[in-house]
Amino acid sequence: MADSVVAEDQKFSLKEVLDTFKLCLTENKEVYLEHYVAGWRGLVKFLNSLGSVFGFISKDAVNKIKILVGYLEGDNGSQYVTIQSMMKYELDSGLVDLTKRGNHPESGCRTLLRLHRALRWLELFLERLRTSSEDGKTSVMCADAYNESLAQHHPWVIRKAAGMAFCMLPGRLAFLEVMNVGTPEQVVAMLGEALPLISEVYQITEELYAQNNMLDLP
Ligand SMILES: CCCCCCCC/C=C\CCCCCCCC(=O)N[C@@H](COP(=O)(O)O)[C@H](O)/C=C/CCCCCCCCCCCCC
């Protein structure tokens, strides 16, 4: 995928993603949009290294990253420093379609909500990967995590396509190798470090959307 948002020749590094999620939270537990988006960029690098069968997923994630980067770098970028400030700004300015799609089909809030839901999938998947046995199947872990999270927000055709793509995932050992950390034991240890961070960012964001009745933005 040739795209400036996620350069193809860059190698995925789990450490890099971990570092990015470490930077996500402010002292007051607000979530920096810049680092949140950077975390997704890193993850998309990983997805791209798995081959073109995942292209439709990567493309959707990149589109959403681009929308958010557009806001961050736009005239009102200062309103988009944290997810909290973005929500306040967009809600106060009437920039969010709350019940049906209308004038703001690409608001920051609805775009980020899609990535936020995917972050729950990631958390569930990585926890399965971390605790799996040597012969655990990544395709099953991925499908189970998907069915428990994102699938409920996707129509049949997307669920079907995603299910087919999951079958093409490499085995557990090859999968752990692509993370560029070291031995499987080292990867597992790093996942143990990354998961609480991902989980905290997810929980804070989930509460924000819930408080603002925005968990079902169209
Ligand atoms: C720590 C490293 C190991 C794991 C690395 C995982 C890398 C994953 C990278 C990216 C994940 C992609 C995130 C996809 C976001 C999907 C957002 C979404 O739900 N979009 C749908 C709704 O959008 P709107 O139409 O409302 O704008 C859209 O319809 C979706 C289209 C594409 C299909 C999405 C399927 C998602 C499957 C979950 C990811 C599987 C990745 C497997 C690789 C291990």
PDB file of C-alpha atoms in Angstrom, residues 1 4-8 10-21 34-50 58 61-62 65 115 122 178-180 198:
ATOM      1  CA  MET A   1       0.000   0.000   0.000  1.00  0.00           C
ATOM      2  CA  SER A   4       2.344   8.615   2.977  1.00  0.00           C
ATOM      3  CA  VAL A   5       0.362   8.087   6.166  1.00  0.00           C
ATOM      4  CA  VAL A   6       2.017   4.700   6.685  1.00  0.00           C
ATOM      5  CA  ALA A   7       5.225   4.192   4.700  1.00  0.00           C
ATOM      6  CA  GLU A   8       5.444   0.669   3.296  1.00  0.00           C
ATOM      7  CA  GLN A  10       9.068   0.839   7.498  1.00  0.00           C
ATOM      8  CA  LYS A  11       9.435  -2.255   9.656  1.00  0.00           C
ATOM      9  CA  PHE A  12       6.921  -2.917  12.381  1.00  0.00           C
ATOM     10  CA  SER A  13       8.230  -2.824  15.922  1.00  0.00           C
ATOM     11  CA  LEU A  14       6.104  -3.766  18.903  1.00  0.00           C
ATOM     12  CA  LYS A  15       8.419  -1.679  21.081  1.00  0.00           C
ATOM     13  CA  GLU A  16       7.617   1.387  19.011  1.00  0.00           C
ATOM     14  CA  VAL A  17       3.872   0.820  19.411  1.00  0.00           C
ATOM     15  CA  LEU A  18       4.350   0.266  23.137  1.00  0.00           C
ATOM     16  CA  ASP A  19       6.297   3.526  23.419  1.00  0.00           C
ATOM     17  CA  THR A  20       3.581   5.373  21.531  1.00  0.00           C
ATOM     18  CA  PHE A  21       0.824   4.115  23.808  1.00  0.00           C
ATOM     19  CA  GLU A  34      -1.422  12.691  18.100  1.00  0.00           C
ATOM     20  CA  HIS A  35       0.005   9.683  19.946  1.00  0.00           C
ATOM     21  CA  TYR A  36      -3.219   7.681  19.643  1.00  0.00           C
ATOM     22  CA  VAL A  37      -3.064   8.099  15.881  1.00  0.00           C
ATOM     23  CA  ALA A  38       0.675   7.293  15.885  1.00  0.00           C
ATOM     24  CA  GLY A  39      -0.120   4.040  17.708  1.00  0.00           C
ATOM     25  CA  TRP A  40      -2.530   3.098  14.924  1.00  0.00           C
ATOM     26  CA  ARG A  41       0.035   4.009  12.288  1.00  0.00           C
ATOM     27  CA  GLY A  42       2.441   1.537  13.889  1.00  0.00           C
ATOM     28  CA  LEU A  43      -0.212  -1.171  13.972  1.00  0.00           C
ATOM     29  CA  VAL A  44      -1.103  -0.621  10.338  1.00  0.00           C
ATOM     30  CA  LYS A  45       2.581  -1.188   9.475  1.00  0.00           C
ATOM     31  CA  PHE A  46       2.217  -4.602  11.034  1.00  0.00           C
ATOM     32  CA  LEU A  47      -0.985  -5.291   9.132  1.00  0.00           C
ATOM     33  CA  ASN A  48       0.655  -4.305   5.852  1.00  0.00           C
ATOM     34  CA  SER A  49       3.473  -6.773   6.457  1.00  0.00           C
ATOM     35  CA  LEU A  50       0.906  -9.598   6.518  1.00  0.00           C
ATOM     36  CA  SER A  58      -5.565  -1.493   6.208  1.00  0.00           C
ATOM     37  CA  ALA A  61      -7.760   2.176   9.018  1.00  0.00           C
ATOM     38  CA  VAL A  62      -5.517   4.474   6.930  1.00  0.00           C
ATOM     39  CA  ILE A  65      -6.058   7.946  10.389  1.00  0.00           C
ATOM     40  CA  LEU A 115     -10.720   3.019  15.803  1.00  0.00           C
ATOM     41  CA  LEU A 122      -6.739  -5.491  19.692  1.00  0.00           C
ATOM     42  CA  VAL A 178       7.193 -10.245  12.877  1.00  0.00           C
ATOM     43  CA  MET A 179       6.935  -8.192  16.044  1.00  0.00           C
ATOM     44  CA  ASN A 180      10.724  -7.718  16.001  1.00  0.00           C
ATOM     45  CA  ILE A 198      -3.820  -0.211  25.744  1.00  0.00           C
TER      46      ILE A 198
END
